[in-house]
JSON list of C-alpha atoms in Angstrom, two decimals:
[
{"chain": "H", "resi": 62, "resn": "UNK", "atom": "CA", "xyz": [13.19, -19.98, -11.27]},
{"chain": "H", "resi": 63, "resn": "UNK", "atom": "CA", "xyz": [10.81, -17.45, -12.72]},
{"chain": "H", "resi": 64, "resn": "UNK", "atom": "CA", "xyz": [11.54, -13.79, -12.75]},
{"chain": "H", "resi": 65, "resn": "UNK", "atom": "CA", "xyz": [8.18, -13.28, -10.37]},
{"chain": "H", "resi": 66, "resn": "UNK", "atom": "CA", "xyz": [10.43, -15.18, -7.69]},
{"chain": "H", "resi": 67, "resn": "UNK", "atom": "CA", "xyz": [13.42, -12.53, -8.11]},
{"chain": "H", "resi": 68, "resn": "UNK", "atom": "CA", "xyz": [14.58, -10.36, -5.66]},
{"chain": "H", "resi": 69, "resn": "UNK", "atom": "CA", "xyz": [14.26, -6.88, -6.37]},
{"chain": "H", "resi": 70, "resn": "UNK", "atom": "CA", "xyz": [18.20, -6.91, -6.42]},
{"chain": "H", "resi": 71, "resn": "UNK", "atom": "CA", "xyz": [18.26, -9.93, -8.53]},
{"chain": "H", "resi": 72, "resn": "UNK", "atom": "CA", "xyz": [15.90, -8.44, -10.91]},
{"chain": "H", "resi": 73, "resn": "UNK", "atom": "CA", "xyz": [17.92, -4.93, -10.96]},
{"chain": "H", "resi": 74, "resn": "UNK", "atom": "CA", "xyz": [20.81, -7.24, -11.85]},
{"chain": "H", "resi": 75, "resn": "UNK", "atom": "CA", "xyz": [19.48, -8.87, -15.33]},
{"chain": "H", "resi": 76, "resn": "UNK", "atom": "CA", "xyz": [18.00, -5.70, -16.30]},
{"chain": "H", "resi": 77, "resn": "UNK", "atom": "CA", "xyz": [21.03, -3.94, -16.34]},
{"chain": "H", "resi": 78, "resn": "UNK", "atom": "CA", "xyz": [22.49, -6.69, -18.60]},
{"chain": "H", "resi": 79, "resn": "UNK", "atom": "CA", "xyz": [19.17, -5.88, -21.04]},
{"chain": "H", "resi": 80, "resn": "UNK", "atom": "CA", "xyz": [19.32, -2.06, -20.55]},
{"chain": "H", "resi": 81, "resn": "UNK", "atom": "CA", "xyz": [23.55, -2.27, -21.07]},
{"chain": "H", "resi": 82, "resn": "UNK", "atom": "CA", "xyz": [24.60, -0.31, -24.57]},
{"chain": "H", "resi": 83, "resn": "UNK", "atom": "CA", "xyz": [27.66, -2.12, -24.76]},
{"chain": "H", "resi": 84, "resn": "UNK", "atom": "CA", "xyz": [26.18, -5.69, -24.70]},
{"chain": "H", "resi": 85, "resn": "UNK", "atom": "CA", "xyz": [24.40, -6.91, -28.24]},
{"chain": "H", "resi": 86, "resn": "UNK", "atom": "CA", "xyz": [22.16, -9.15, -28.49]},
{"chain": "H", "resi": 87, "resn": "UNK", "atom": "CA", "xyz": [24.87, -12.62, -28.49]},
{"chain": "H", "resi": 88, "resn": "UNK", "atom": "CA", "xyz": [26.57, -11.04, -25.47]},
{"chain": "H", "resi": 89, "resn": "UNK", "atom": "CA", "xyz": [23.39, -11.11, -23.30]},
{"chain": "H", "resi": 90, "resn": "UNK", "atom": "CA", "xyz": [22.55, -14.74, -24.52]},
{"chain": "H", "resi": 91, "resn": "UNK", "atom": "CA", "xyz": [25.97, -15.85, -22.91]},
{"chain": "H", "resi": 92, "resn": "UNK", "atom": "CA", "xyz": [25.67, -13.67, -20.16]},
{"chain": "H", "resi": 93, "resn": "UNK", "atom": "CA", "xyz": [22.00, -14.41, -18.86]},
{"chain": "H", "resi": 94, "resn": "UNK", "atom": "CA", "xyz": [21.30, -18.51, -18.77]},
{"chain": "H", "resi": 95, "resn": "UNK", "atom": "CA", "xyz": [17.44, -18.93, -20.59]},
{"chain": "H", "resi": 96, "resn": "UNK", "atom": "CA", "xyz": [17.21, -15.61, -22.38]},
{"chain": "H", "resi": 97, "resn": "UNK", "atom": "CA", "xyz": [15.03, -16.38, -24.12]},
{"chain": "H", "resi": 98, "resn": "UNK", "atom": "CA", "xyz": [12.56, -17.52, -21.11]},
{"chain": "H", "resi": 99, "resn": "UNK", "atom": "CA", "xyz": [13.58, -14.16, -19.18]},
{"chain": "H", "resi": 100, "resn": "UNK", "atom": "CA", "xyz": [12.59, -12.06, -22.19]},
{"chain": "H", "resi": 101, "resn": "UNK", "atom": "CA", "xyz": [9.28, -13.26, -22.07]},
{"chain": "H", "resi": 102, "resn": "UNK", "atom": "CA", "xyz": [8.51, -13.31, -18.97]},
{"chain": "H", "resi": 103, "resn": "UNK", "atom": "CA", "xyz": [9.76, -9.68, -18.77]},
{"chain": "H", "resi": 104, "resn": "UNK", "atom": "CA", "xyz": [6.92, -8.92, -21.47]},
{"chain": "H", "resi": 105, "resn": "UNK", "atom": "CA", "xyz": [4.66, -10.84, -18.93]},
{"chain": "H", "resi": 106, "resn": "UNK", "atom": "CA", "xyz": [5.21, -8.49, -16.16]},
{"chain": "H", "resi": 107, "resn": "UNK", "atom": "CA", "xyz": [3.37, -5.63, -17.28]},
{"chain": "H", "resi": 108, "resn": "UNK", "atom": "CA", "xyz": [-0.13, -7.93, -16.59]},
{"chain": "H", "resi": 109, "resn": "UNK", "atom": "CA", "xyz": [0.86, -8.75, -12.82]},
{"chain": "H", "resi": 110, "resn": "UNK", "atom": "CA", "xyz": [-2.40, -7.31, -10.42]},
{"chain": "H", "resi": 111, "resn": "UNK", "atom": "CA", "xyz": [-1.10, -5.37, -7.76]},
{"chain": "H", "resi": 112, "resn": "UNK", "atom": "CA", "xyz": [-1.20, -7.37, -4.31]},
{"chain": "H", "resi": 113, "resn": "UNK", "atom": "CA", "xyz": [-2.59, -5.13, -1.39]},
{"chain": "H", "resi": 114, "resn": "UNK", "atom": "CA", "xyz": [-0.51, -7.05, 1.37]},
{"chain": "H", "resi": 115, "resn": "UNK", "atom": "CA", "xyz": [2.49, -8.95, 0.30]},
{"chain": "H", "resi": 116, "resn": "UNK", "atom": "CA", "xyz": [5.70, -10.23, 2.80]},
{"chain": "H", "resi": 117, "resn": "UNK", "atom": "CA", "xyz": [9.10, -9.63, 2.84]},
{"chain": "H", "resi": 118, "resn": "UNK", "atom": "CA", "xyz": [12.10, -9.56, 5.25]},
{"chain": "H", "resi": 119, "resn": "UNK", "atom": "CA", "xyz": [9.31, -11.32, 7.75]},
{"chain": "H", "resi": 120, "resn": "UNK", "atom": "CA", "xyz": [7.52, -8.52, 7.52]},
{"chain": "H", "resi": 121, "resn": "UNK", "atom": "CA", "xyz": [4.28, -7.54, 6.21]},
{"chain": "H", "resi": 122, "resn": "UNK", "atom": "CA", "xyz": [3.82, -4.22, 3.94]},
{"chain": "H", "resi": 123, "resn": "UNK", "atom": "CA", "xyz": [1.20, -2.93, 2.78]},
{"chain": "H", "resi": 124, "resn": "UNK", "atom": "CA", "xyz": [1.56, -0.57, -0.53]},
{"chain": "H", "resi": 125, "resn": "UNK", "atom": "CA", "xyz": [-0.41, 2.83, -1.79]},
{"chain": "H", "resi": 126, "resn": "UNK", "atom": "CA", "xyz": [-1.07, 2.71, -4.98]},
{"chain": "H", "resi": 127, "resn": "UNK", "atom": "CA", "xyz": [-3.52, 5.64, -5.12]},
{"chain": "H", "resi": 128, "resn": "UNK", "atom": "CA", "xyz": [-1.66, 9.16, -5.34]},
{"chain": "H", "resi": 129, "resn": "UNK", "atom": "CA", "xyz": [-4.93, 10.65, -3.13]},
{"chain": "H", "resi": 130, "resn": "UNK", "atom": "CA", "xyz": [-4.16, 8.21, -0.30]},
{"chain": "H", "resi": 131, "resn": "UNK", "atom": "CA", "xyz": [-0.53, 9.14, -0.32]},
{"chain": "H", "resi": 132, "resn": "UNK", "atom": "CA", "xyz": [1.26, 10.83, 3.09]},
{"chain": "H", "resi": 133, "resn": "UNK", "atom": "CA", "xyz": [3.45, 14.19, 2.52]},
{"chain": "H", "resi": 134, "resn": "UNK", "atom": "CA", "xyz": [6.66, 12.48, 3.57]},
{"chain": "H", "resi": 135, "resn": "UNK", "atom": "CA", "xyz": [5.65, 9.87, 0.54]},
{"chain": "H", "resi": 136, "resn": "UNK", "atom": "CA", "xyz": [4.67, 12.70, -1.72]},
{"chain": "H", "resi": 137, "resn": "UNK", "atom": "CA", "xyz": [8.06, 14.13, -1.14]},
{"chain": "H", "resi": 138, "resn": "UNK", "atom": "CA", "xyz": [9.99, 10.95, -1.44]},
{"chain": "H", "resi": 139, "resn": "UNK", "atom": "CA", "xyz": [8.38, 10.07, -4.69]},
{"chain": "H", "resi": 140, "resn": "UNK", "atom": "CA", "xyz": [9.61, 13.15, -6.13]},
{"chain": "H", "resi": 141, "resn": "UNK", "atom": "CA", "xyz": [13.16, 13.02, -5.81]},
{"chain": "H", "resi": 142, "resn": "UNK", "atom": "CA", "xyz": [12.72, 9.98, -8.25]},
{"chain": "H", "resi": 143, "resn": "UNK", "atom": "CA", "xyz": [12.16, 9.38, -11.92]},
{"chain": "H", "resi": 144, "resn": "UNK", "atom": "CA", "xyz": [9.22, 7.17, -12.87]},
{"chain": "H", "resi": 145, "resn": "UNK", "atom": "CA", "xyz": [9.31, 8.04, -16.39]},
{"chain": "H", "resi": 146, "resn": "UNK", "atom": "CA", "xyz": [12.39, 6.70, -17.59]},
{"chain": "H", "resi": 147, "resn": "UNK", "atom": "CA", "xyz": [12.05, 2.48, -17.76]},
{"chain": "H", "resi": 148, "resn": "UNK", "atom": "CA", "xyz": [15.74, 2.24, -16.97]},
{"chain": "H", "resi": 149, "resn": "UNK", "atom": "CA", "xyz": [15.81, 4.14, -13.95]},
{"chain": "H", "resi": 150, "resn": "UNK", "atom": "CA", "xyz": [12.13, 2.76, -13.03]},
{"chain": "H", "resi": 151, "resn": "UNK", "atom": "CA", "xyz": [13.98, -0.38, -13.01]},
{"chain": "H", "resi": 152, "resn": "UNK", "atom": "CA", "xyz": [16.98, 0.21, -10.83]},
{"chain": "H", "resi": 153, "resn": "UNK", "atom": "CA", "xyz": [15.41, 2.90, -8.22]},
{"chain": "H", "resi": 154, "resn": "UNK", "atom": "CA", "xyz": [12.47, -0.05, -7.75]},
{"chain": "H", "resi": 155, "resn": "UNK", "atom": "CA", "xyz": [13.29, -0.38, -3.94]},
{"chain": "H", "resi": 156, "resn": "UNK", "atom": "CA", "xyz": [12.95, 3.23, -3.38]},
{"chain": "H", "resi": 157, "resn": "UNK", "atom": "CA", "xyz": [9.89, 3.68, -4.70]},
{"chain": "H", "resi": 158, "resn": "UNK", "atom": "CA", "xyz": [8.65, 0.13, -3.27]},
{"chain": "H", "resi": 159, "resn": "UNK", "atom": "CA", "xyz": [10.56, 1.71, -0.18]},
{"chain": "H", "resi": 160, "resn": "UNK", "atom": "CA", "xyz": [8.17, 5.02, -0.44]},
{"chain": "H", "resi": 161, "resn": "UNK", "atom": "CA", "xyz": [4.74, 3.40, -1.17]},
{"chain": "H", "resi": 162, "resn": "UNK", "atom": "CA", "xyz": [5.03, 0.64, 1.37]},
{"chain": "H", "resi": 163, "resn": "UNK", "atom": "CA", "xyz": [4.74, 1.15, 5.03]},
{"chain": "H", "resi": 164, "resn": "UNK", "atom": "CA", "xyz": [4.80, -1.86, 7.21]},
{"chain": "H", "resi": 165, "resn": "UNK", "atom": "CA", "xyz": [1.68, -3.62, 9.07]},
{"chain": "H", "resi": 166, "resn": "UNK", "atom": "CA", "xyz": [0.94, -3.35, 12.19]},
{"chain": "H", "resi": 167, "resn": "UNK", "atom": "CA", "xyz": [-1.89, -5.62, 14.37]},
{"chain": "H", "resi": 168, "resn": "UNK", "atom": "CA", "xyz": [-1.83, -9.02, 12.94]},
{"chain": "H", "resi": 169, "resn": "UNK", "atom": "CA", "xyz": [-0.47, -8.10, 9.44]},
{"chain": "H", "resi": 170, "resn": "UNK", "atom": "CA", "xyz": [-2.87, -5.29, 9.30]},
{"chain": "H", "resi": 171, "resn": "UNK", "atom": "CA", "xyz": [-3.98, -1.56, 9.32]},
{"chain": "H", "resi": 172, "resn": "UNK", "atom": "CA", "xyz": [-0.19, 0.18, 8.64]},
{"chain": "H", "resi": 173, "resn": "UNK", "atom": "CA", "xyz": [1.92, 1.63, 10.59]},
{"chain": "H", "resi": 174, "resn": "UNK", "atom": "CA", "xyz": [2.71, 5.82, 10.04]},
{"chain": "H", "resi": 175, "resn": "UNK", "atom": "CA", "xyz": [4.98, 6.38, 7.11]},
{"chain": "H", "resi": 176, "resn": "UNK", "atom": "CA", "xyz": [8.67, 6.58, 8.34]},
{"chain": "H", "resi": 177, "resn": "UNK", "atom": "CA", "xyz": [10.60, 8.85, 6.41]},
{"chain": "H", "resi": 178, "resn": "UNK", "atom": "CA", "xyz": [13.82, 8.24, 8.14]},
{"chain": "H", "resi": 179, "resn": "UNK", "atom": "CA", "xyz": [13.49, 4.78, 7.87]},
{"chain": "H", "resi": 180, "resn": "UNK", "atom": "CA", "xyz": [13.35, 5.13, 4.10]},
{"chain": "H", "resi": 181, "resn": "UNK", "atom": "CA", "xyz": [16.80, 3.74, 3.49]},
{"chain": "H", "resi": 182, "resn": "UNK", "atom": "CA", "xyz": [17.01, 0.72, 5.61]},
{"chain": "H", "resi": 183, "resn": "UNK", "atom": "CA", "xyz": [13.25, -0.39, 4.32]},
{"chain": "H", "resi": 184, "resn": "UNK", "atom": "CA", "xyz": [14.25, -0.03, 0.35]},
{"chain": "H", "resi": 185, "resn": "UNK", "atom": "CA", "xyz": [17.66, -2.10, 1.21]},
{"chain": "H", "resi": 186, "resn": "UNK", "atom": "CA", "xyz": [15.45, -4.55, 3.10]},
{"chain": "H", "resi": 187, "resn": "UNK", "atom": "CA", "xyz": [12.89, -4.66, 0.27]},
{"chain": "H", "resi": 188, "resn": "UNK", "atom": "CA", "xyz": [15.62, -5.10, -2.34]},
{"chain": "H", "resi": 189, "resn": "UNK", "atom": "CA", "xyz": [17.44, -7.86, -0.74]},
{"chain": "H", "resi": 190, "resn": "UNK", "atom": "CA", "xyz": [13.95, -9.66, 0.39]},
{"chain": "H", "resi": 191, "resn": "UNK", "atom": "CA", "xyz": [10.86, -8.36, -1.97]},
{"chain": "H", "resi": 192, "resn": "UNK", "atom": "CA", "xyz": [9.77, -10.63, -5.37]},
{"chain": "H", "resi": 193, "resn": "UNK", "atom": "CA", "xyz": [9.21, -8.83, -8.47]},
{"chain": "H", "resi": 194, "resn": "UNK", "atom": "CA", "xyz": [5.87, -10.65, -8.36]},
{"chain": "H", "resi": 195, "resn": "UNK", "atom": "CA", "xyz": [4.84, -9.18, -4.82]},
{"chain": "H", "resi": 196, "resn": "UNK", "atom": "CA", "xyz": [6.36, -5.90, -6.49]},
{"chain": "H", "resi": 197, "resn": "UNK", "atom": "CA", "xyz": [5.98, -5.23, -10.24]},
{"chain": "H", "resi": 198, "resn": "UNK", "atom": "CA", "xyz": [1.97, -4.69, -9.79]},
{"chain": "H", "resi": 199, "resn": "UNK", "atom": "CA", "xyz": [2.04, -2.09, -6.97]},
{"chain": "H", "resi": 200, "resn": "UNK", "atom": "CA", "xyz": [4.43, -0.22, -8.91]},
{"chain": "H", "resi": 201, "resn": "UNK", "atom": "CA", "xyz": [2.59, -0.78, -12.85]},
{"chain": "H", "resi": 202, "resn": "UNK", "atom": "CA", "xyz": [-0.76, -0.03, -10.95]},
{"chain": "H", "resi": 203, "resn": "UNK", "atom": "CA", "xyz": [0.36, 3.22, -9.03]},
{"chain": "H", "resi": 204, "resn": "UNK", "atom": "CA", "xyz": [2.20, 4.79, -12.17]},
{"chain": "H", "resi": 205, "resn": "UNK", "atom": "CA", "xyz": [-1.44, 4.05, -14.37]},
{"chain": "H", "resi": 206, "resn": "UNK", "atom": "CA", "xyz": [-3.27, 5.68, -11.47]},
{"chain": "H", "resi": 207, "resn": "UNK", "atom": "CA", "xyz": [-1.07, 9.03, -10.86]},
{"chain": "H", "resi": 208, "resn": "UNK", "atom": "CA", "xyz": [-0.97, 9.53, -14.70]}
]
């Protein structure tokens, strides 16, 4: 399996084994099965193109990557998290996926209103059902464009 076919939660699982102080270099070898393979394709993910409709949980989303295009109630949900640190990047993924996604409506099209109360169910649903591959891009391309 390639880390593009991770969960979200999968993926939140082997990076805290890289991100972990306490582990060296040996420890994570034993701990993670083809290391090696996983290291590079982490180094691969910064290249992934953002996909404008991807599906998860049987449901299609549709992300925002540009900060202009960008609802209040996502505005405000974005800020209560910390895009600038990788580590945290990494494990608050489905909350941001969670805030820049909004599902689609007529025949996997044209999204629905953003649903701020809704925001906790949709990041657990996009943690336990979103690939890093359907993921990684939205969230490389919408840091790049809000810088």
């Amino acid at each position: 399996m390639k880390l593009q076919d991770l969960t979200i939660d999968q993926f939140q699982r082997i990076a805290a084994l890289e991100f972990s102080p306490a582990l060296n270099d040996a420890d994570k070898r034993v701990g993670v099965e083809r290391y090696k393979a996983i290291v590079k394709e982490w180094n691969e993910l910064p290249a992934l193109a953002y996909k404008r409709k991807f599906k998860a949980g049987g449901k299609w989303w549709i992300p925002t990557v540009f900060t202009d295009e960008l609802t209040a109630g996502q505005l405000i949900d974005l800020m209560d998290m910390n895009t600038t640190d990788e580590r945290q990047l990494v494990q608050n993924l489905h909350r941001i996926m969670a805030t820049l996604c909004r599902e689609a409506g007529f025949m996997g099209w044209f999204p629905k209103k953003y649903d701020g109360a809704g925001h906790a169910d949709r990041a657990e649903l996009l943690k336990a059902n979103a690939k890093i591959g359907d993921v990684w891009g939205v969230v490389s391309f919408f840091l790049l464009s809000s810088e």
